[in-house]
Amino acid sequence: MLKTALTARLAIDHPIIQAGMAADCGVELAAAVSNAGALGTVGTIGRTPDGLEQELARMKAATGRPWSVNIVTFDWAPFAGSLLDLTIAAQPPSITLSFGDPLPALERCLAAGIPAIVQVQDFAAASAVLTAGPAAIVVQGNEAGGHTGRRGTLSFAAQVLDQAGDVPVVVAGGVATGRGLAAALAMG
């Protein structure tokens, strides 16, 4: 067990958040990650509202540990609004928001009392998100898989850490070895 601001805030044992990875990330993986002490995440892209409702029920039955649901906040994402509505109504332990404009969804999560973790790819987005009060912020650099930022993860994280205050900053991309983990943890 490694105690950090993130583990304390999310009541997890390990400072690891599994990425949502669209519908490729189902209950089996998310529950295994949560049961191992990190934060498992159910992806929503590619799911219908009925399909997500079934996945959320399965996730609640699969683990008593903290977990999250990833909502992609692009306006054009299929069922984006209805998936957010359904997720908020289900009251998961947390919601992760990524891409698009996360601020309206973040405000809704906070109003519903659900901790929200927001992924950003640039400093302007990080600044806007930090003023809204997320549970944590994920800075995604150009070493990350999938859709990425335009700069290196650790230099981006250093810039965001200067502004984050007590909001935990999580890095996405560029941490693949013990040395990389040590570097990220040394930053704060």
Short mmCIF file of N, CA and C in Angstrom, two decimals:
data_model
loop_
_atom_site.label_atom_id
_atom_site.label_comp_id
_atom_site.label_asym_id
_atom_site.label_seq_id
_atom_site.Cartn_x
_atom_site.Cartn_y
_atom_site.Cartn_z
N MET A 1 0.85 -1.17 0.00
CA MET A 1 0.00 0.00 0.00
C MET A 1 0.90 1.24 0.00
N LEU A 2 0.56 2.19 -0.86
CA LEU A 2 1.31 3.43 -0.97
C LEU A 2 0.35 4.57 -0.70
N LYS A 3 0.56 5.28 0.40
CA LYS A 3 -0.35 6.36 0.77
C LYS A 3 0.04 7.66 0.07
N THR A 4 -0.94 8.24 -0.61
CA THR A 4 -0.76 9.53 -1.28
C THR A 4 -2.04 10.34 -1.07
N ALA A 5 -2.02 11.58 -1.51
CA ALA A 5 -3.24 12.40 -1.45
C ALA A 5 -4.36 11.74 -2.25
N LEU A 6 -4.02 11.09 -3.35
CA LEU A 6 -5.03 10.43 -4.18
C LEU A 6 -5.64 9.23 -3.46
N THR A 7 -4.81 8.40 -2.84
CA THR A 7 -5.36 7.23 -2.16
C THR A 7 -6.25 7.66 -1.00
N ALA A 8 -5.87 8.71 -0.30
CA ALA A 8 -6.69 9.20 0.80
C ALA A 8 -8.02 9.77 0.29
N ARG A 9 -7.96 10.53 -0.78
CA ARG A 9 -9.17 11.18 -1.30
C ARG A 9 -10.16 10.16 -1.86
N LEU A 10 -9.65 9.11 -2.53
CA LEU A 10 -10.54 8.14 -3.18
C LEU A 10 -10.74 6.85 -2.39
N ALA A 11 -10.10 6.74 -1.22
CA ALA A 11 -10.20 5.55 -0.37
C ALA A 11 -9.74 4.29 -1.10
N ILE A 12 -8.61 4.41 -1.80
CA ILE A 12 -8.01 3.27 -2.50
C ILE A 12 -6.65 2.98 -1.87
N ASP A 13 -6.10 1.80 -2.15
CA ASP A 13 -4.83 1.40 -1.57
C ASP A 13 -3.63 1.80 -2.42
N HIS A 14 -3.81 1.86 -3.72
CA HIS A 14 -2.71 2.13 -4.64
C HIS A 14 -3.07 3.34 -5.50
N PRO A 15 -2.13 4.25 -5.74
CA PRO A 15 -2.43 5.46 -6.51
C PRO A 15 -2.47 5.20 -8.02
N ILE A 16 -3.41 4.36 -8.40
CA ILE A 16 -3.55 3.96 -9.81
C ILE A 16 -5.02 4.09 -10.19
N ILE A 17 -5.27 4.76 -11.32
CA ILE A 17 -6.61 4.85 -11.89
C ILE A 17 -6.57 4.17 -13.24
N GLN A 18 -7.36 3.15 -13.41
CA GLN A 18 -7.44 2.45 -14.69
C GLN A 18 -8.21 3.33 -15.67
N ALA A 19 -7.70 3.47 -16.87
CA ALA A 19 -8.36 4.28 -17.89
C ALA A 19 -9.68 3.64 -18.31
N GLY A 20 -10.62 4.47 -18.75
CA GLY A 20 -11.93 3.99 -19.16
C GLY A 20 -11.91 3.16 -20.43
N MET A 21 -11.08 3.51 -21.38
CA MET A 21 -10.88 2.76 -22.63
C MET A 21 -12.18 2.37 -23.34
N ALA A 22 -13.13 3.28 -23.39
CA ALA A 22 -14.39 3.06 -24.10
C ALA A 22 -15.07 1.80 -23.59
N ALA A 23 -15.76 1.10 -24.46
CA ALA A 23 -16.47 -0.12 -24.05
C ALA A 23 -15.52 -1.31 -23.97
N ASP A 24 -14.24 -1.10 -24.34
CA ASP A 24 -13.26 -2.17 -24.23
C ASP A 24 -13.01 -2.53 -22.77
N CYS A 25 -13.38 -1.63 -21.89
CA CYS A 25 -13.15 -1.83 -20.48
C CYS A 25 -14.48 -2.16 -19.81
N GLY A 26 -14.69 -3.41 -19.58
CA GLY A 26 -15.93 -3.83 -18.97
C GLY A 26 -15.79 -4.10 -17.49
N VAL A 27 -16.81 -4.68 -16.94
CA VAL A 27 -16.89 -4.94 -15.52
C VAL A 27 -15.78 -5.86 -15.03
N GLU A 28 -15.43 -6.88 -15.82
CA GLU A 28 -14.43 -7.85 -15.36
C GLU A 28 -13.11 -7.15 -15.03
N LEU A 29 -12.61 -6.32 -15.95
CA LEU A 29 -11.35 -5.61 -15.71
C LEU A 29 -11.51 -4.58 -14.61
N ALA A 30 -12.55 -3.77 -14.68
CA ALA A 30 -12.74 -2.71 -13.69
C ALA A 30 -12.86 -3.28 -12.27
N ALA A 31 -13.62 -4.35 -12.11
CA ALA A 31 -13.78 -4.95 -10.79
C ALA A 31 -12.46 -5.56 -10.30
N ALA A 32 -11.70 -6.19 -11.19
CA ALA A 32 -10.41 -6.76 -10.80
C ALA A 32 -9.46 -5.67 -10.32
N VAL A 33 -9.44 -4.54 -11.02
CA VAL A 33 -8.58 -3.43 -10.63
C VAL A 33 -9.01 -2.89 -9.26
N SER A 34 -10.31 -2.67 -9.10
CA SER A 34 -10.80 -2.17 -7.81
C SER A 34 -10.54 -3.16 -6.68
N ASN A 35 -10.79 -4.43 -6.94
CA ASN A 35 -10.57 -5.45 -5.90
C ASN A 35 -9.10 -5.59 -5.54
N ALA A 36 -8.20 -5.17 -6.44
CA ALA A 36 -6.77 -5.19 -6.15
C ALA A 36 -6.32 -3.93 -5.41
N GLY A 37 -7.23 -2.98 -5.19
CA GLY A 37 -6.91 -1.80 -4.40
C GLY A 37 -6.68 -0.53 -5.17
N ALA A 38 -6.79 -0.57 -6.49
CA ALA A 38 -6.68 0.66 -7.30
C ALA A 38 -8.10 1.10 -7.67
N LEU A 39 -8.23 2.06 -8.57
CA LEU A 39 -9.55 2.53 -8.98
C LEU A 39 -9.89 1.98 -10.35
N GLY A 40 -10.78 0.99 -10.39
CA GLY A 40 -11.26 0.43 -11.65
C GLY A 40 -12.26 1.36 -12.28
N THR A 41 -12.33 1.34 -13.61
CA THR A 41 -13.20 2.27 -14.33
C THR A 41 -13.98 1.54 -15.42
N VAL A 42 -15.28 1.76 -15.43
CA VAL A 42 -16.16 1.23 -16.47
C VAL A 42 -16.24 2.28 -17.58
N GLY A 43 -15.89 1.89 -18.80
CA GLY A 43 -15.97 2.80 -19.94
C GLY A 43 -17.39 2.88 -20.47
N THR A 44 -17.73 4.01 -21.12
CA THR A 44 -19.09 4.19 -21.61
C THR A 44 -19.20 4.36 -23.12
N ILE A 45 -18.15 4.82 -23.79
CA ILE A 45 -18.24 5.02 -25.23
C ILE A 45 -18.51 3.67 -25.89
N GLY A 46 -19.46 3.64 -26.80
CA GLY A 46 -19.84 2.41 -27.46
C GLY A 46 -20.96 1.67 -26.74
N ARG A 47 -21.42 2.20 -25.64
CA ARG A 47 -22.51 1.58 -24.90
C ARG A 47 -23.80 2.37 -25.11
N THR A 48 -24.89 1.67 -25.09
CA THR A 48 -26.20 2.31 -25.09
C THR A 48 -26.59 2.57 -23.63
N PRO A 49 -27.57 3.42 -23.39
CA PRO A 49 -28.02 3.60 -22.01
C PRO A 49 -28.45 2.28 -21.35
N ASP A 50 -29.16 1.43 -22.06
CA ASP A 50 -29.57 0.14 -21.48
C ASP A 50 -28.36 -0.73 -21.16
N GLY A 51 -27.39 -0.74 -22.06
CA GLY A 51 -26.18 -1.52 -21.84
C GLY A 51 -25.40 -1.01 -20.64
N LEU A 52 -25.31 0.31 -20.50
CA LEU A 52 -24.59 0.88 -19.37
C LEU A 52 -25.32 0.58 -18.07
N GLU A 53 -26.62 0.65 -18.08
CA GLU A 53 -27.38 0.36 -16.87
C GLU A 53 -27.08 -1.06 -16.38
N GLN A 54 -27.00 -2.00 -17.31
CA GLN A 54 -26.67 -3.38 -16.95
C GLN A 54 -25.24 -3.48 -16.40
N GLU A 55 -24.30 -2.77 -17.04
CA GLU A 55 -22.91 -2.80 -16.58
C GLU A 55 -22.77 -2.21 -15.18
N LEU A 56 -23.48 -1.13 -14.91
CA LEU A 56 -23.41 -0.51 -13.58
C LEU A 56 -23.96 -1.45 -12.51
N ALA A 57 -25.04 -2.14 -12.80
CA ALA A 57 -25.58 -3.12 -11.85
C ALA A 57 -24.59 -4.25 -11.61
N ARG A 58 -23.96 -4.72 -12.68
CA ARG A 58 -22.95 -5.78 -12.55
C ARG A 58 -21.75 -5.30 -11.74
N MET A 59 -21.33 -4.05 -11.95
CA MET A 59 -20.18 -3.51 -11.23
C MET A 59 -20.48 -3.39 -9.74
N LYS A 60 -21.66 -2.92 -9.42
CA LYS A 60 -22.03 -2.80 -8.00
C LYS A 60 -22.01 -4.17 -7.32
N ALA A 61 -22.38 -5.21 -8.05
CA ALA A 61 -22.38 -6.56 -7.49
C ALA A 61 -20.99 -7.17 -7.44
N ALA A 62 -20.07 -6.69 -8.28
CA ALA A 62 -18.75 -7.31 -8.42
C ALA A 62 -17.72 -6.81 -7.42
N THR A 63 -17.95 -5.65 -6.82
CA THR A 63 -16.96 -5.12 -5.89
C THR A 63 -17.60 -4.24 -4.84
N GLY A 64 -17.03 -4.28 -3.67
CA GLY A 64 -17.41 -3.37 -2.60
C GLY A 64 -16.38 -2.26 -2.45
N ARG A 65 -15.41 -2.25 -3.35
CA ARG A 65 -14.33 -1.25 -3.32
C ARG A 65 -14.70 -0.06 -4.19
N PRO A 66 -14.00 1.08 -4.04
CA PRO A 66 -14.26 2.24 -4.90
C PRO A 66 -14.01 1.92 -6.37
N TRP A 67 -14.83 2.52 -7.22
CA TRP A 67 -14.71 2.36 -8.67
C TRP A 67 -15.24 3.62 -9.33
N SER A 68 -15.12 3.69 -10.64
CA SER A 68 -15.52 4.89 -11.36
C SER A 68 -16.18 4.53 -12.68
N VAL A 69 -16.86 5.51 -13.25
CA VAL A 69 -17.44 5.40 -14.58
C VAL A 69 -16.85 6.53 -15.40
N ASN A 70 -16.33 6.21 -16.59
CA ASN A 70 -15.74 7.23 -17.45
C ASN A 70 -16.78 7.77 -18.43
N ILE A 71 -16.96 9.07 -18.42
CA ILE A 71 -17.85 9.75 -19.35
C ILE A 71 -17.00 10.63 -20.26
N VAL A 72 -17.11 10.43 -21.56
CA VAL A 72 -16.44 11.29 -22.53
C VAL A 72 -17.38 12.45 -22.80
N THR A 73 -16.88 13.66 -22.65
CA THR A 73 -17.75 14.84 -22.68
C THR A 73 -17.80 15.55 -24.02
N PHE A 74 -17.40 14.89 -25.10
CA PHE A 74 -17.62 15.46 -26.43
C PHE A 74 -19.13 15.54 -26.65
N ASP A 75 -19.62 16.67 -27.16
CA ASP A 75 -21.05 16.80 -27.45
C ASP A 75 -21.53 15.76 -28.44
N TRP A 76 -20.66 15.40 -29.39
CA TRP A 76 -21.06 14.49 -30.45
C TRP A 76 -20.95 13.02 -30.07
N ALA A 77 -20.43 12.72 -28.89
CA ALA A 77 -20.30 11.31 -28.48
C ALA A 77 -21.69 10.68 -28.38
N PRO A 78 -21.87 9.48 -28.94
CA PRO A 78 -23.18 8.84 -28.90
C PRO A 78 -23.72 8.72 -27.47
N PHE A 79 -24.92 9.17 -27.26
CA PHE A 79 -25.62 9.06 -25.97
C PHE A 79 -24.93 9.81 -24.83
N ALA A 80 -24.02 10.75 -25.12
CA ALA A 80 -23.23 11.40 -24.07
C ALA A 80 -24.11 11.95 -22.94
N GLY A 81 -25.12 12.70 -23.28
CA GLY A 81 -25.98 13.29 -22.25
C GLY A 81 -26.74 12.25 -21.46
N SER A 82 -27.32 11.28 -22.15
CA SER A 82 -28.11 10.27 -21.44
C SER A 82 -27.23 9.35 -20.61
N LEU A 83 -26.00 9.08 -21.06
CA LEU A 83 -25.09 8.25 -20.26
C LEU A 83 -24.68 8.98 -18.98
N LEU A 84 -24.46 10.29 -19.08
CA LEU A 84 -24.14 11.06 -17.88
C LEU A 84 -25.34 11.07 -16.93
N ASP A 85 -26.54 11.30 -17.46
CA ASP A 85 -27.75 11.29 -16.62
C ASP A 85 -27.88 9.95 -15.88
N LEU A 86 -27.73 8.88 -16.61
CA LEU A 86 -27.86 7.54 -16.05
C LEU A 86 -26.80 7.28 -14.98
N THR A 87 -25.57 7.70 -15.27
CA THR A 87 -24.47 7.48 -14.33
C THR A 87 -24.69 8.26 -13.05
N ILE A 88 -25.08 9.51 -13.16
CA ILE A 88 -25.33 10.32 -11.96
C ILE A 88 -26.46 9.69 -11.14
N ALA A 89 -27.50 9.25 -11.80
CA ALA A 89 -28.62 8.62 -11.08
C ALA A 89 -28.18 7.35 -10.36
N ALA A 90 -27.21 6.63 -10.92
CA ALA A 90 -26.72 5.39 -10.30
C ALA A 90 -25.82 5.64 -9.10
N GLN A 91 -25.33 6.88 -8.93
CA GLN A 91 -24.48 7.26 -7.80
C GLN A 91 -23.27 6.35 -7.61
N PRO A 92 -22.41 6.23 -8.63
CA PRO A 92 -21.19 5.45 -8.44
C PRO A 92 -20.26 6.16 -7.45
N PRO A 93 -19.25 5.46 -6.93
CA PRO A 93 -18.33 6.10 -6.00
C PRO A 93 -17.60 7.31 -6.59
N SER A 94 -17.37 7.30 -7.91
CA SER A 94 -16.76 8.45 -8.58
C SER A 94 -17.06 8.38 -10.07
N ILE A 95 -16.85 9.52 -10.73
CA ILE A 95 -17.00 9.61 -12.17
C ILE A 95 -15.74 10.25 -12.72
N THR A 96 -15.20 9.68 -13.80
CA THR A 96 -14.09 10.32 -14.50
C THR A 96 -14.63 10.95 -15.77
N LEU A 97 -14.13 12.13 -16.07
CA LEU A 97 -14.54 12.88 -17.25
C LEU A 97 -13.33 13.08 -18.14
N SER A 98 -13.52 12.89 -19.43
CA SER A 98 -12.39 13.06 -20.34
C SER A 98 -12.84 13.63 -21.67
N PHE A 99 -11.95 14.43 -22.25
CA PHE A 99 -12.12 15.01 -23.58
C PHE A 99 -13.31 15.98 -23.63
N GLY A 100 -13.40 16.71 -24.71
CA GLY A 100 -14.47 17.68 -24.84
C GLY A 100 -14.39 18.76 -23.77
N ASP A 101 -15.53 19.33 -23.43
CA ASP A 101 -15.62 20.35 -22.38
C ASP A 101 -16.18 19.68 -21.13
N PRO A 102 -15.33 19.40 -20.14
CA PRO A 102 -15.79 18.67 -18.97
C PRO A 102 -16.53 19.53 -17.94
N LEU A 103 -16.46 20.85 -18.06
CA LEU A 103 -16.98 21.70 -16.99
C LEU A 103 -18.47 21.53 -16.70
N PRO A 104 -19.36 21.51 -17.71
CA PRO A 104 -20.78 21.30 -17.37
C PRO A 104 -21.03 19.95 -16.67
N ALA A 105 -20.37 18.91 -17.13
CA ALA A 105 -20.53 17.59 -16.49
C ALA A 105 -19.92 17.59 -15.09
N LEU A 106 -18.79 18.25 -14.91
CA LEU A 106 -18.16 18.35 -13.60
C LEU A 106 -19.10 19.04 -12.61
N GLU A 107 -19.71 20.13 -13.04
CA GLU A 107 -20.64 20.84 -12.16
C GLU A 107 -21.81 19.94 -11.76
N ARG A 108 -22.31 19.14 -12.70
CA ARG A 108 -23.43 18.23 -12.39
C ARG A 108 -23.00 17.14 -11.41
N CYS A 109 -21.80 16.61 -11.60
CA CYS A 109 -21.30 15.58 -10.67
C CYS A 109 -21.17 16.15 -9.27
N LEU A 110 -20.57 17.33 -9.17
CA LEU A 110 -20.37 17.94 -7.86
C LEU A 110 -21.70 18.26 -7.20
N ALA A 111 -22.68 18.75 -7.98
CA ALA A 111 -24.00 19.05 -7.43
C ALA A 111 -24.69 17.79 -6.91
N ALA A 112 -24.38 16.65 -7.52
CA ALA A 112 -24.96 15.37 -7.09
C ALA A 112 -24.17 14.72 -5.96
N GLY A 113 -23.07 15.35 -5.55
CA GLY A 113 -22.26 14.81 -4.47
C GLY A 113 -21.35 13.67 -4.89
N ILE A 114 -21.07 13.57 -6.18
CA ILE A 114 -20.21 12.49 -6.69
C ILE A 114 -18.82 13.05 -6.98
N PRO A 115 -17.78 12.50 -6.37
CA PRO A 115 -16.43 12.96 -6.69
C PRO A 115 -16.13 12.77 -8.18
N ALA A 116 -15.59 13.80 -8.79
CA ALA A 116 -15.28 13.75 -10.22
C ALA A 116 -13.79 13.92 -10.43
N ILE A 117 -13.24 13.06 -11.27
CA ILE A 117 -11.83 13.08 -11.65
C ILE A 117 -11.81 13.51 -13.11
N VAL A 118 -11.06 14.55 -13.42
CA VAL A 118 -11.11 15.11 -14.77
C VAL A 118 -9.76 14.99 -15.45
N GLN A 119 -9.76 14.44 -16.66
CA GLN A 119 -8.56 14.31 -17.48
C GLN A 119 -8.44 15.52 -18.40
N VAL A 120 -7.24 16.08 -18.47
CA VAL A 120 -6.99 17.24 -19.34
C VAL A 120 -5.73 17.00 -20.16
N GLN A 121 -5.64 17.70 -21.30
CA GLN A 121 -4.49 17.56 -22.19
C GLN A 121 -3.69 18.86 -22.34
N ASP A 122 -4.16 19.96 -21.75
CA ASP A 122 -3.39 21.21 -21.85
C ASP A 122 -3.61 22.05 -20.59
N PHE A 123 -2.74 23.04 -20.43
CA PHE A 123 -2.76 23.82 -19.19
C PHE A 123 -4.00 24.70 -19.07
N ALA A 124 -4.50 25.22 -20.17
CA ALA A 124 -5.72 26.04 -20.11
C ALA A 124 -6.88 25.23 -19.55
N ALA A 125 -7.04 24.01 -20.03
CA ALA A 125 -8.10 23.14 -19.52
C ALA A 125 -7.86 22.81 -18.05
N ALA A 126 -6.62 22.54 -17.69
CA ALA A 126 -6.30 22.23 -16.29
C ALA A 126 -6.68 23.39 -15.38
N SER A 127 -6.34 24.60 -15.79
CA SER A 127 -6.66 25.78 -14.98
C SER A 127 -8.16 25.93 -14.78
N ALA A 128 -8.92 25.76 -15.86
CA ALA A 128 -10.38 25.89 -15.77
C ALA A 128 -10.96 24.82 -14.86
N VAL A 129 -10.49 23.60 -14.99
CA VAL A 129 -11.00 22.49 -14.18
C VAL A 129 -10.65 22.69 -12.71
N LEU A 130 -9.43 23.12 -12.43
CA LEU A 130 -9.01 23.28 -11.04
C LEU A 130 -9.86 24.31 -10.30
N THR A 131 -10.33 25.33 -10.98
CA THR A 131 -11.16 26.33 -10.31
C THR A 131 -12.53 25.77 -9.94
N ALA A 132 -12.95 24.69 -10.59
CA ALA A 132 -14.27 24.10 -10.33
C ALA A 132 -14.26 23.10 -9.17
N GLY A 133 -13.09 22.63 -8.75
CA GLY A 133 -13.00 21.76 -7.59
C GLY A 133 -13.17 20.27 -7.82
N PRO A 134 -12.40 19.67 -8.73
CA PRO A 134 -12.49 18.22 -8.93
C PRO A 134 -11.89 17.45 -7.75
N ALA A 135 -12.23 16.17 -7.65
CA ALA A 135 -11.61 15.31 -6.65
C ALA A 135 -10.14 15.08 -6.98
N ALA A 136 -9.82 15.03 -8.27
CA ALA A 136 -8.45 14.87 -8.77
C ALA A 136 -8.43 15.32 -10.22
N ILE A 137 -7.23 15.60 -10.70
CA ILE A 137 -7.06 15.97 -12.10
C ILE A 137 -6.02 15.04 -12.71
N VAL A 138 -6.29 14.55 -13.90
CA VAL A 138 -5.37 13.66 -14.62
C VAL A 138 -4.77 14.46 -15.76
N VAL A 139 -3.44 14.58 -15.77
CA VAL A 139 -2.76 15.28 -16.85
C VAL A 139 -2.23 14.22 -17.82
N GLN A 140 -2.69 14.32 -19.05
CA GLN A 140 -2.32 13.33 -20.06
C GLN A 140 -1.34 13.95 -21.04
N GLY A 141 -0.15 13.39 -21.08
CA GLY A 141 0.88 13.88 -21.99
C GLY A 141 0.96 13.07 -23.26
N ASN A 142 1.93 13.45 -24.10
CA ASN A 142 2.02 12.82 -25.42
C ASN A 142 2.56 11.39 -25.38
N GLU A 143 2.97 10.91 -24.22
CA GLU A 143 3.41 9.51 -24.13
C GLU A 143 2.25 8.56 -23.86
N ALA A 144 1.08 9.08 -23.60
CA ALA A 144 -0.07 8.23 -23.26
C ALA A 144 -0.60 7.51 -24.49
N GLY A 145 -1.24 6.38 -24.26
CA GLY A 145 -1.87 5.65 -25.35
C GLY A 145 -3.18 6.32 -25.74
N GLY A 146 -3.64 6.05 -26.92
CA GLY A 146 -4.91 6.63 -27.36
C GLY A 146 -4.77 8.10 -27.68
N HIS A 147 -5.76 8.86 -27.31
CA HIS A 147 -5.77 10.30 -27.57
C HIS A 147 -4.86 10.97 -26.54
N THR A 148 -3.99 11.84 -26.98
CA THR A 148 -2.99 12.36 -26.06
C THR A 148 -2.86 13.87 -26.13
N GLY A 149 -2.09 14.38 -25.18
CA GLY A 149 -1.76 15.79 -25.16
C GLY A 149 -0.62 16.10 -26.12
N ARG A 150 -0.19 17.34 -26.09
CA ARG A 150 0.84 17.79 -27.03
C ARG A 150 2.21 17.98 -26.39
N ARG A 151 2.34 17.68 -25.12
CA ARG A 151 3.63 17.85 -24.46
C ARG A 151 3.91 16.66 -23.55
N GLY A 152 5.13 16.60 -23.07
CA GLY A 152 5.52 15.50 -22.20
C GLY A 152 4.73 15.50 -20.90
N THR A 153 4.41 14.32 -20.43
CA THR A 153 3.57 14.18 -19.25
C THR A 153 4.19 14.83 -18.02
N LEU A 154 5.45 14.54 -17.72
CA LEU A 154 6.03 15.03 -16.48
C LEU A 154 6.22 16.54 -16.46
N SER A 155 6.58 17.15 -17.59
CA SER A 155 6.69 18.62 -17.60
C SER A 155 5.31 19.25 -17.47
N PHE A 156 4.31 18.64 -18.06
CA PHE A 156 2.93 19.11 -17.94
C PHE A 156 2.48 18.98 -16.48
N ALA A 157 2.75 17.83 -15.87
CA ALA A 157 2.36 17.62 -14.47
C ALA A 157 3.02 18.64 -13.55
N ALA A 158 4.29 18.94 -13.79
CA ALA A 158 4.98 19.93 -12.95
C ALA A 158 4.29 21.28 -13.01
N GLN A 159 3.87 21.69 -14.19
CA GLN A 159 3.19 22.97 -14.35
C GLN A 159 1.84 22.95 -13.62
N VAL A 160 1.10 21.88 -13.74
CA VAL A 160 -0.22 21.79 -13.09
C VAL A 160 -0.06 21.69 -11.57
N LEU A 161 0.95 20.96 -11.10
CA LEU A 161 1.18 20.85 -9.65
C LEU A 161 1.38 22.21 -9.01
N ASP A 162 1.99 23.14 -9.72
CA ASP A 162 2.21 24.48 -9.18
C ASP A 162 0.90 25.20 -8.90
N GLN A 163 -0.17 24.82 -9.57
CA GLN A 163 -1.47 25.48 -9.42
C GLN A 163 -2.49 24.63 -8.67
N ALA A 164 -2.24 23.35 -8.49
CA ALA A 164 -3.27 22.41 -8.03
C ALA A 164 -3.66 22.54 -6.57
N GLY A 165 -2.83 23.13 -5.74
CA GLY A 165 -3.17 23.19 -4.32
C GLY A 165 -3.30 21.80 -3.74
N ASP A 166 -4.44 21.51 -3.10
CA ASP A 166 -4.62 20.19 -2.48
C ASP A 166 -5.32 19.18 -3.40
N VAL A 167 -5.54 19.54 -4.66
CA VAL A 167 -6.15 18.61 -5.61
C VAL A 167 -5.08 17.64 -6.10
N PRO A 168 -5.28 16.34 -5.91
CA PRO A 168 -4.29 15.38 -6.39
C PRO A 168 -4.13 15.46 -7.92
N VAL A 169 -2.88 15.40 -8.36
CA VAL A 169 -2.56 15.41 -9.79
C VAL A 169 -2.07 14.01 -10.16
N VAL A 170 -2.72 13.41 -11.14
CA VAL A 170 -2.40 12.06 -11.60
C VAL A 170 -1.79 12.19 -12.99
N VAL A 171 -0.74 11.42 -13.27
CA VAL A 171 -0.14 11.46 -14.61
C VAL A 171 -0.65 10.29 -15.45
N ALA A 172 -0.86 10.57 -16.73
CA ALA A 172 -1.28 9.54 -17.69
C ALA A 172 -0.30 9.58 -18.84
N GLY A 173 0.52 8.56 -18.93
CA GLY A 173 1.51 8.47 -19.99
C GLY A 173 2.91 8.69 -19.47
N GLY A 174 3.84 7.90 -19.97
CA GLY A 174 5.24 8.09 -19.64
C GLY A 174 5.71 7.42 -18.37
N VAL A 175 4.85 6.71 -17.67
CA VAL A 175 5.26 6.02 -16.45
C VAL A 175 5.11 4.52 -16.70
N ALA A 176 6.24 3.90 -17.03
CA ALA A 176 6.21 2.48 -17.38
C ALA A 176 7.22 1.66 -16.60
N THR A 177 8.00 2.32 -15.75
CA THR A 177 9.02 1.62 -14.97
C THR A 177 8.99 2.14 -13.53
N GLY A 178 9.68 1.45 -12.65
CA GLY A 178 9.80 1.92 -11.28
C GLY A 178 10.45 3.30 -11.21
N ARG A 179 11.41 3.54 -12.08
CA ARG A 179 12.07 4.85 -12.12
C ARG A 179 11.09 5.95 -12.50
N GLY A 180 10.21 5.66 -13.48
CA GLY A 180 9.20 6.63 -13.88
C GLY A 180 8.21 6.90 -12.76
N LEU A 181 7.82 5.84 -12.04
CA LEU A 181 6.92 6.00 -10.91
C LEU A 181 7.59 6.84 -9.83
N ALA A 182 8.86 6.56 -9.54
CA ALA A 182 9.58 7.33 -8.53
C ALA A 182 9.65 8.80 -8.93
N ALA A 183 9.87 9.08 -10.21
CA ALA A 183 9.93 10.47 -10.67
C ALA A 183 8.58 11.15 -10.48
N ALA A 184 7.50 10.47 -10.83
CA ALA A 184 6.17 11.06 -10.68
C ALA A 184 5.85 11.30 -9.20
N LEU A 185 6.16 10.34 -8.35
CA LEU A 185 5.88 10.51 -6.92
C LEU A 185 6.75 11.60 -6.30
N ALA A 186 7.98 11.73 -6.76
CA ALA A 186 8.87 12.77 -6.24
C ALA A 186 8.36 14.17 -6.55
N MET A 187 7.61 14.29 -7.63
CA MET A 187 7.05 15.59 -8.00
C MET A 187 5.96 16.03 -7.04
N GLY A 188 5.33 15.07 -6.38
CA GLY A 188 4.25 15.42 -5.46
C GLY A 188 2.97 14.80 -5.87
#
